PDB file of C-alpha atoms in Angstrom:
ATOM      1  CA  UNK A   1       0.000   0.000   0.000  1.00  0.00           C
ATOM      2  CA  UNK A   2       1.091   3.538  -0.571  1.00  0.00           C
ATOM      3  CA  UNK A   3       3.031   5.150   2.350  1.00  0.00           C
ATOM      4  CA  UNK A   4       4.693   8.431   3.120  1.00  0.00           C
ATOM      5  CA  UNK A   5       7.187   7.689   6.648  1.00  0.00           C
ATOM      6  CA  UNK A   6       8.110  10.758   8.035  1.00  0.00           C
ATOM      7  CA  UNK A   7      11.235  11.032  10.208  1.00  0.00           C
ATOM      8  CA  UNK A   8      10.628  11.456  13.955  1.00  0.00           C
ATOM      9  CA  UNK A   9      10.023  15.025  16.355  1.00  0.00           C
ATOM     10  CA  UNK A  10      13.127  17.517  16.125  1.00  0.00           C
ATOM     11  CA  UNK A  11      14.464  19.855  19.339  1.00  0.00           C
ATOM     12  CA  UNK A  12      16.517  22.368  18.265  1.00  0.00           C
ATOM     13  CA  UNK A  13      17.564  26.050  19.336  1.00  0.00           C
ATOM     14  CA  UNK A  14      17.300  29.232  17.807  1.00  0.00           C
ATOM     15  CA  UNK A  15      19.809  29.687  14.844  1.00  0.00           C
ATOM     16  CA  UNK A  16      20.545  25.716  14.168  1.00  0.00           C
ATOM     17  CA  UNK A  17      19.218  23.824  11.245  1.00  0.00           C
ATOM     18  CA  UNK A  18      17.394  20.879  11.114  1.00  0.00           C
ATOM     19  CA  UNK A  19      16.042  17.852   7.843  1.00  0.00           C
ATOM     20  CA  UNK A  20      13.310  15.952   7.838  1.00  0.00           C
ATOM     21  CA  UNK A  21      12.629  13.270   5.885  1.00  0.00           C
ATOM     22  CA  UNK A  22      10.023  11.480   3.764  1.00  0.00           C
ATOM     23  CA  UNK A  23       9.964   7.903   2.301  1.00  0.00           C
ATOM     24  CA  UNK A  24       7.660   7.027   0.148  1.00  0.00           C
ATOM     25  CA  UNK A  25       6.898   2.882  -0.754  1.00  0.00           C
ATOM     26  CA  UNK A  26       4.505   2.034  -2.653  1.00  0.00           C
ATOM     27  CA  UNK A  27       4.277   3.365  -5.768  1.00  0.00           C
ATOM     28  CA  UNK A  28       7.081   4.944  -8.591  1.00  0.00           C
ATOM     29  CA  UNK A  29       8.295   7.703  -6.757  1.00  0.00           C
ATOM     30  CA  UNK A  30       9.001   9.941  -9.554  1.00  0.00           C
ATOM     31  CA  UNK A  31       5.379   9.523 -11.106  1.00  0.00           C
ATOM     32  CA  UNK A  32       3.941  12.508  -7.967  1.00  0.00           C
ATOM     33  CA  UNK A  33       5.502  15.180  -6.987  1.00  0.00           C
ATOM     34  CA  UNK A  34       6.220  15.890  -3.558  1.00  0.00           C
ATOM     35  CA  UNK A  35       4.822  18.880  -1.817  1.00  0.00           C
ATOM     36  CA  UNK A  36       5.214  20.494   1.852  1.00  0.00           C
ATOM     37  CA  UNK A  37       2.370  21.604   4.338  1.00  0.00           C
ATOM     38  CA  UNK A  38       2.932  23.828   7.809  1.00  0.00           C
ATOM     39  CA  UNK A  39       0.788  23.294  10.608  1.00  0.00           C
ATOM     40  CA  UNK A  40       1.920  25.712  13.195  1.00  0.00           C
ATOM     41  CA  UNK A  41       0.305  24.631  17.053  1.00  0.00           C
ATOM     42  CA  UNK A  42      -3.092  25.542  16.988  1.00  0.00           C
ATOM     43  CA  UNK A  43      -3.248  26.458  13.613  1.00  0.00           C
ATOM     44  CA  UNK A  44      -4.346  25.675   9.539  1.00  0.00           C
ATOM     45  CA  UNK A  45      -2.202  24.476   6.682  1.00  0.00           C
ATOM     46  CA  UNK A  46      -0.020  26.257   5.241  1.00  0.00           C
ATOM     47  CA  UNK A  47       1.286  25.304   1.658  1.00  0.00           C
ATOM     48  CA  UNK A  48       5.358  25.738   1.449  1.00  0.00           C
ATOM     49  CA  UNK A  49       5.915  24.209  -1.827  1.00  0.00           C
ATOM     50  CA  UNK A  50       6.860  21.268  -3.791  1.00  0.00           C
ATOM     51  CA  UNK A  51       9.621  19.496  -5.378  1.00  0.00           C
ATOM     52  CA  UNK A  52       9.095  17.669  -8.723  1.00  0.00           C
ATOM     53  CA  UNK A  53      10.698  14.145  -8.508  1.00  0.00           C
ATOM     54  CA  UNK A  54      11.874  13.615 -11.943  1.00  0.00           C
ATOM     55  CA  UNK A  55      14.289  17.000 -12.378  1.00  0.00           C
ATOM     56  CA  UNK A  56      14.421  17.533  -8.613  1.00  0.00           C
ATOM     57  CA  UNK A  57      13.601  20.991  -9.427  1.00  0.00           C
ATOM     58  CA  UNK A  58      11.975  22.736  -6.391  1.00  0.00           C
ATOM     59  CA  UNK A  59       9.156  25.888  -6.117  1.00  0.00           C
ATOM     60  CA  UNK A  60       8.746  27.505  -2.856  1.00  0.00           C
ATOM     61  CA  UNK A  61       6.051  29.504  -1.957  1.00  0.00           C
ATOM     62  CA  UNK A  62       6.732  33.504  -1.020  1.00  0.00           C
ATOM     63  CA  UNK A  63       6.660  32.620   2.656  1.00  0.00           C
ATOM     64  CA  UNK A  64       9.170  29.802   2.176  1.00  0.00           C
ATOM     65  CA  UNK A  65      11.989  31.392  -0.245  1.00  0.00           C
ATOM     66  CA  UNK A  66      14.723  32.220   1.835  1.00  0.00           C
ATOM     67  CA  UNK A  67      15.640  29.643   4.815  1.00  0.00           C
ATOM     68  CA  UNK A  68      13.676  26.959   3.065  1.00  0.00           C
ATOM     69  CA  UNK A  69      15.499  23.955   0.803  1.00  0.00           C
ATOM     70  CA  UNK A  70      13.481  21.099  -0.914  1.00  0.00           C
ATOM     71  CA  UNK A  71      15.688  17.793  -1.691  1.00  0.00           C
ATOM     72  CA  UNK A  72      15.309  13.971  -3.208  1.00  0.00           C
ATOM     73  CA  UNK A  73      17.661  11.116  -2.905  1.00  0.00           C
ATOM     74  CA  UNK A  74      15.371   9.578  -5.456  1.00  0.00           C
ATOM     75  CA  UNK A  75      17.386   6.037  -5.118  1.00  0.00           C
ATOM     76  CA  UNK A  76      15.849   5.951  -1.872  1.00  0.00           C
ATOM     77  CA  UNK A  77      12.421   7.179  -2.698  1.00  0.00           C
ATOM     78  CA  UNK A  78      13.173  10.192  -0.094  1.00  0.00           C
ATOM     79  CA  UNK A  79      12.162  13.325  -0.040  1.00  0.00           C
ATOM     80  CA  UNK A  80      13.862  16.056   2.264  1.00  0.00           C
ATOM     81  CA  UNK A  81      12.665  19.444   3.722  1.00  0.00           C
ATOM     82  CA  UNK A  82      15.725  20.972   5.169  1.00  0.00           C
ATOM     83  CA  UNK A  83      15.477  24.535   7.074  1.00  0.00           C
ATOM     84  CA  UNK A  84      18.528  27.181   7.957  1.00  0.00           C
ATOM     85  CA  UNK A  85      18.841  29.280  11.325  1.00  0.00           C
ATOM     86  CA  UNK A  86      15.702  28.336  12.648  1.00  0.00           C
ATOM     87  CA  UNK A  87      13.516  30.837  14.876  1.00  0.00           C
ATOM     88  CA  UNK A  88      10.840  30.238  17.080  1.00  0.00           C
ATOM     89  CA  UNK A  89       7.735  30.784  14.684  1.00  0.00           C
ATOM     90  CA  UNK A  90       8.753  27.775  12.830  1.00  0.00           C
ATOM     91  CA  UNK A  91       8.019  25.480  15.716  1.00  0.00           C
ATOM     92  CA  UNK A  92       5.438  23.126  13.692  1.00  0.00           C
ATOM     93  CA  UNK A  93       4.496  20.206  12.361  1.00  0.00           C
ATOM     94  CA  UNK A  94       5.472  19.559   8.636  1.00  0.00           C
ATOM     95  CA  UNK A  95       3.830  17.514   6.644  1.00  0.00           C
ATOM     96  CA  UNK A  96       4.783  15.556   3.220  1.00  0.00           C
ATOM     97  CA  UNK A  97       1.900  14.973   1.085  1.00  0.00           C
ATOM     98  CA  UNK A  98       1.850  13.520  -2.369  1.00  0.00           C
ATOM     99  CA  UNK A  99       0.751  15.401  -5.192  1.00  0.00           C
ATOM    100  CA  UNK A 100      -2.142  13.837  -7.815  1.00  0.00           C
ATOM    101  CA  UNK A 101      -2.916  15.919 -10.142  1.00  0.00           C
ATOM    102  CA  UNK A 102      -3.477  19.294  -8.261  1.00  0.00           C
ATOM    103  CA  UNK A 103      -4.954  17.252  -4.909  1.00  0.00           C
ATOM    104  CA  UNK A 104      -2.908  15.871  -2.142  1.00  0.00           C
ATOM    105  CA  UNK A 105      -3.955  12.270  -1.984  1.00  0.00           C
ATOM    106  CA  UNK A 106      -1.623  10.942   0.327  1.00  0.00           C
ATOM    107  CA  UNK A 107      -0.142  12.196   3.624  1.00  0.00           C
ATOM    108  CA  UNK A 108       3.330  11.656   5.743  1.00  0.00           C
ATOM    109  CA  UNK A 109       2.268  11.240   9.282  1.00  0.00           C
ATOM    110  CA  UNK A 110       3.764  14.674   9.948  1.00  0.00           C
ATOM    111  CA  UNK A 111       6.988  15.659  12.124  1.00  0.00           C
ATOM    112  CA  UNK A 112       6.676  18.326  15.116  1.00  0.00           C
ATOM    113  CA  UNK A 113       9.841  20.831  14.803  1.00  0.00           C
ATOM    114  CA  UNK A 114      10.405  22.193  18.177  1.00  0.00           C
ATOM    115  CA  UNK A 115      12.549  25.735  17.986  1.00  0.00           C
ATOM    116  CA  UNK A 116      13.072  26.537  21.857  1.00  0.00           C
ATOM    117  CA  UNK A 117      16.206  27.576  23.720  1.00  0.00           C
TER     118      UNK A 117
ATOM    119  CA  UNK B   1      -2.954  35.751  -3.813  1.00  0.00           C
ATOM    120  CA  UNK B   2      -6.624  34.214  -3.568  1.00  0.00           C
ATOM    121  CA  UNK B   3      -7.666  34.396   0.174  1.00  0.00           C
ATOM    122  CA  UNK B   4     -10.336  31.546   1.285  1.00  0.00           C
ATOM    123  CA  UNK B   5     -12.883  31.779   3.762  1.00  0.00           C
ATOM    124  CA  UNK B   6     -14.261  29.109   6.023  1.00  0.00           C
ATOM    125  CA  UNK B   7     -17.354  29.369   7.875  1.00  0.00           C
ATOM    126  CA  UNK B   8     -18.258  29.373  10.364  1.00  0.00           C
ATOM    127  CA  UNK B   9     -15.298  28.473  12.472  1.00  0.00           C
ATOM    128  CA  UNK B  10     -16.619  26.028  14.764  1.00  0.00           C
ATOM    129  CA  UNK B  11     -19.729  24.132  14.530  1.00  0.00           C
ATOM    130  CA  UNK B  12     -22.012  22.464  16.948  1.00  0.00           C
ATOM    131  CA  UNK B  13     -24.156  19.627  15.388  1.00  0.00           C
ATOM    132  CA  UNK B  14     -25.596  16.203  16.917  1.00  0.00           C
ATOM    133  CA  UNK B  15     -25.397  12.789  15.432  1.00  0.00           C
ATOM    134  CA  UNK B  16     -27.998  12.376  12.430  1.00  0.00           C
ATOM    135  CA  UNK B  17     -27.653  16.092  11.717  1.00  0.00           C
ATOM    136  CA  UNK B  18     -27.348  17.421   8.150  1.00  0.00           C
ATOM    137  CA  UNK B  19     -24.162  19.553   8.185  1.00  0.00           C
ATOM    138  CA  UNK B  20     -23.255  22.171   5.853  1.00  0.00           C
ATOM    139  CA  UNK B  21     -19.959  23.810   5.907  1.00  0.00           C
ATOM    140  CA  UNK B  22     -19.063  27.089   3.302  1.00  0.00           C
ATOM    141  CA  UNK B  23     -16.100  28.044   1.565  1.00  0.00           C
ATOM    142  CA  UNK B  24     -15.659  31.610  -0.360  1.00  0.00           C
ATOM    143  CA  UNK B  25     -13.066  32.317  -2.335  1.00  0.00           C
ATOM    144  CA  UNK B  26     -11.568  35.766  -3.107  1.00  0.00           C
ATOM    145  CA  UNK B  27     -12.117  35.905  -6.719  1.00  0.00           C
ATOM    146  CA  UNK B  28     -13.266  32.766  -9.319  1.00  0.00           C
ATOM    147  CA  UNK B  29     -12.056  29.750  -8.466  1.00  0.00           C
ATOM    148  CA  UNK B  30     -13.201  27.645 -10.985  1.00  0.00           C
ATOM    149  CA  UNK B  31     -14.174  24.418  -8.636  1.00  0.00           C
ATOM    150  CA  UNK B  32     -10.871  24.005  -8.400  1.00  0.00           C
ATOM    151  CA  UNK B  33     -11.245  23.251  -4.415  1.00  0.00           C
ATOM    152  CA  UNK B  34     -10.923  20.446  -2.728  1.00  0.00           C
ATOM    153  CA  UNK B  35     -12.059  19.469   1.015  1.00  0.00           C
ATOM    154  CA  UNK B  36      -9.611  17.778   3.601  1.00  0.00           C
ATOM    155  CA  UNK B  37     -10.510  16.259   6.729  1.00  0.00           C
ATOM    156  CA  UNK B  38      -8.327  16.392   9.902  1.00  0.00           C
ATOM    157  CA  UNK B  39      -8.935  14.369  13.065  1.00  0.00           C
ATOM    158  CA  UNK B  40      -6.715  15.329  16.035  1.00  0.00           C
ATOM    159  CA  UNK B  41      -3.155  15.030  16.120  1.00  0.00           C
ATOM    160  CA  UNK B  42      -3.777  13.215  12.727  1.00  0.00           C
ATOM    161  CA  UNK B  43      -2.505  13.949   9.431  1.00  0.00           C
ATOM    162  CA  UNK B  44      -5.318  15.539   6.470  1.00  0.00           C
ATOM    163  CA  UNK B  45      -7.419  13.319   4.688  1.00  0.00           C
ATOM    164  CA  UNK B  46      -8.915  13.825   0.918  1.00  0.00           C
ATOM    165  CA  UNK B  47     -12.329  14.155   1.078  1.00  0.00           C
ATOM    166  CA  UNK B  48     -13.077  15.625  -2.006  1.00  0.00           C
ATOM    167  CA  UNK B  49     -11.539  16.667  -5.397  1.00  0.00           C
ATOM    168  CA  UNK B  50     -12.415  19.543  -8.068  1.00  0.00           C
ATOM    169  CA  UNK B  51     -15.442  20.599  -6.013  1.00  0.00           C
ATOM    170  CA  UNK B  52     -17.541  17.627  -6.141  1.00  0.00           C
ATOM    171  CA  UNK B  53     -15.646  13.805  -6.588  1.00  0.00           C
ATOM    172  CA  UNK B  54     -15.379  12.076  -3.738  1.00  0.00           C
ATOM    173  CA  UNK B  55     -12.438  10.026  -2.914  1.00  0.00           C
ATOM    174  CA  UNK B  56     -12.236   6.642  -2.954  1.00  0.00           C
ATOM    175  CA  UNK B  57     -12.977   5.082   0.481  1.00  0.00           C
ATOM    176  CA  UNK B  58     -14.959   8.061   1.774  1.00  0.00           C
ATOM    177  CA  UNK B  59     -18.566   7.621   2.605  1.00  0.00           C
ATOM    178  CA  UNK B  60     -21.220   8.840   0.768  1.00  0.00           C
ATOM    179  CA  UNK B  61     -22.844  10.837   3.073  1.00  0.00           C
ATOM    180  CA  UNK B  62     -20.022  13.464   2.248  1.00  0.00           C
ATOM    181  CA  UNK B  63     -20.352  15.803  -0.880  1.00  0.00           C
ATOM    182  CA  UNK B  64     -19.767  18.927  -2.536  1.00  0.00           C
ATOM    183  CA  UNK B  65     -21.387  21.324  -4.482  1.00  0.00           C
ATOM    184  CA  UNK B  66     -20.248  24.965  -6.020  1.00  0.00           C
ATOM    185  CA  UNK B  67     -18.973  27.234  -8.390  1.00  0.00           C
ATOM    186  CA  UNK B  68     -17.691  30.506  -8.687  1.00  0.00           C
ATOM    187  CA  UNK B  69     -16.631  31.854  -5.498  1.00  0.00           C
ATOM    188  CA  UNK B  70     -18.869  29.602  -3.234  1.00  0.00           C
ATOM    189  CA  UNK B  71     -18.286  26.333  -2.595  1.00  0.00           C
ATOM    190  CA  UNK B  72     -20.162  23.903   0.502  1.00  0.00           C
ATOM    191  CA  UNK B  73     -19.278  20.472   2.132  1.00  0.00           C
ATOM    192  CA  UNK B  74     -22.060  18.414   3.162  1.00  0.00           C
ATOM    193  CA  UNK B  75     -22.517  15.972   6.083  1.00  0.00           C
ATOM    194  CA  UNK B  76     -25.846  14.181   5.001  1.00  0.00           C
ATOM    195  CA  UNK B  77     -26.093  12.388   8.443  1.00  0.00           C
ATOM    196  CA  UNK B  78     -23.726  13.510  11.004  1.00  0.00           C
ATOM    197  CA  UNK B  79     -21.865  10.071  13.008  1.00  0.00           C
ATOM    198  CA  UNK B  80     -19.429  10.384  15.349  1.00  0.00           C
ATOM    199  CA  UNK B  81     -16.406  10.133  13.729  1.00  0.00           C
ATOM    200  CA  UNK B  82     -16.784  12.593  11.488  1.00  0.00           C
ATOM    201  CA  UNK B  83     -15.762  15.102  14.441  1.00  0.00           C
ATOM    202  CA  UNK B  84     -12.488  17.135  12.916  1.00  0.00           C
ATOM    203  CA  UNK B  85     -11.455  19.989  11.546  1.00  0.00           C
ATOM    204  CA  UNK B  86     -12.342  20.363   7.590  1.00  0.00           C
ATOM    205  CA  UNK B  87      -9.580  22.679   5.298  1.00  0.00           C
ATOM    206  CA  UNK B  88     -10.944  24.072   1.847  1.00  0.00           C
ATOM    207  CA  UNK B  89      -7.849  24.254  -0.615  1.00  0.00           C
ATOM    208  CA  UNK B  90      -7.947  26.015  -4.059  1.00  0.00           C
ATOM    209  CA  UNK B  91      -5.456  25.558  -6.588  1.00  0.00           C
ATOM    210  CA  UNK B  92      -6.663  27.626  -9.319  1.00  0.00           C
ATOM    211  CA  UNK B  93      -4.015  30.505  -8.571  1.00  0.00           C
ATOM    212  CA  UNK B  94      -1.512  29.244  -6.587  1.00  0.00           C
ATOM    213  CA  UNK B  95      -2.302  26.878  -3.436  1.00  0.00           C
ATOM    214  CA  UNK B  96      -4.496  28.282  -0.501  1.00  0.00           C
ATOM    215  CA  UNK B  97      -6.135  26.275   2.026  1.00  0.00           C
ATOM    216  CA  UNK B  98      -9.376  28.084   4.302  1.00  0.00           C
ATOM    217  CA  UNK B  99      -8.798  28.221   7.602  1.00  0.00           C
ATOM    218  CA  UNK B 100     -10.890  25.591   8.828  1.00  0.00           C
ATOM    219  CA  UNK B 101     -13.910  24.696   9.935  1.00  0.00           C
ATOM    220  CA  UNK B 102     -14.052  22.504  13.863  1.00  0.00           C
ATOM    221  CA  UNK B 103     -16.949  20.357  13.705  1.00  0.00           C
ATOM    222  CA  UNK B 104     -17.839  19.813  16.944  1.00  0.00           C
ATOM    223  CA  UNK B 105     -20.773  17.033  18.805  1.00  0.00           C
ATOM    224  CA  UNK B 106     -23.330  19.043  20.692  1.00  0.00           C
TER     225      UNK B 106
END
């Protein structure tokens, strides 16, 4: 069955950076692209962007241009959302979500990013 | 950008209820919306695609209807489970999800 495994919660301090992880099984990896949702505590989604799997080209939404890096290791069916000098408003959870079409059809289970010091 | 709004923002209903939750876009959207469920501490769930489809594996009693700017989720008969929090997305100009809708049990 088709899976998106998210790696597991992240503590980190002001100013470090920190990569999360998504492994897709399943199906072809390269067929979807790979997008990224926020969910900040308490809060809605927030669309970051997504990576297409067969150039590895990323787009990032406005909010998510500057700290913000999209990566595959498409041998491994992984997708990667890496983020420089983190502050606290991007204490989340991030989300992985597959991309049909234009509909997410398929979720990672989400990872909480903690940014406290 | 296209701004969507999501009312109201929390909803009280009782099992068996018919439940109607709205979604209004900033400008023409097209029906390009879709509706995602999220339980707590849970990841979204597809309900529905371009307005109206519904995903395979969710129950009937769901559905969708608009065009335009408006756009509604239905809860024919409200059960239990179906308490969450329910995101409309558009991705006619760019990618903008509502800012939810808690359905709550009275």
């Amino acid at each position: 069955q088709i899976q998106l495994v998210q790696s597991g919660p992240e503590l980190k301090k002001p100013g470090e950076s920190v990569k999360i992880s998504c492994k897709a099984s399943g199906y072809t990896f390269t067929d979807y692209a790979m997008n990224w949702v926020k969910q900040a505590p308490g809060n809605g989604l927030k669309w970051m962007g997504w990576i297409n799997t067969q150039t590895g080209k990323p787009t990032y939404a406005d909010d998510f241009k500057q700290r913000f890096v999209f990566s595959l290791e498409t041998s491994a069916s992984t997708a990667y959302l890496q983020i420089n000098n983190l502050n606290i408003e991007d204490t989340a959870t991030y989300f992985c979500t597959r991309w049909a079409a234009a509909d997410f059809d398929y979720w990672g289970q989400g990872v909480m990013v903690t940014v406290s010091s | 950008d296209i701004q969507m709004t999501q009312s109201p923002p929390v909803l009280s209903a009782s099992v068996g209820d018919r439940v109607t939750l709205s979604c209004k876009a900033s400008q023409n959207i097209n029906k390009n919306l879709d509706w995602y469920q999220q339980k707590h501490g849970e990841a979204p769930k597809l309900l529905i695609y371009y307005t109206n489809n519904l995903q395979t594996g969710i129950p009937s009693r769901f559905s969708g209807s608009g065009s335009g700017t408006d756009y509604t989720l239905t809860i024919s008969s409200l059960q239990p489970e179906d308490v969450a929090t329910y995101y409309c997305y558009q991705y006619n100009s760019g990618y903008t999800f509502g800012a939810g809708t808690k359905l709550e049990l009275k």
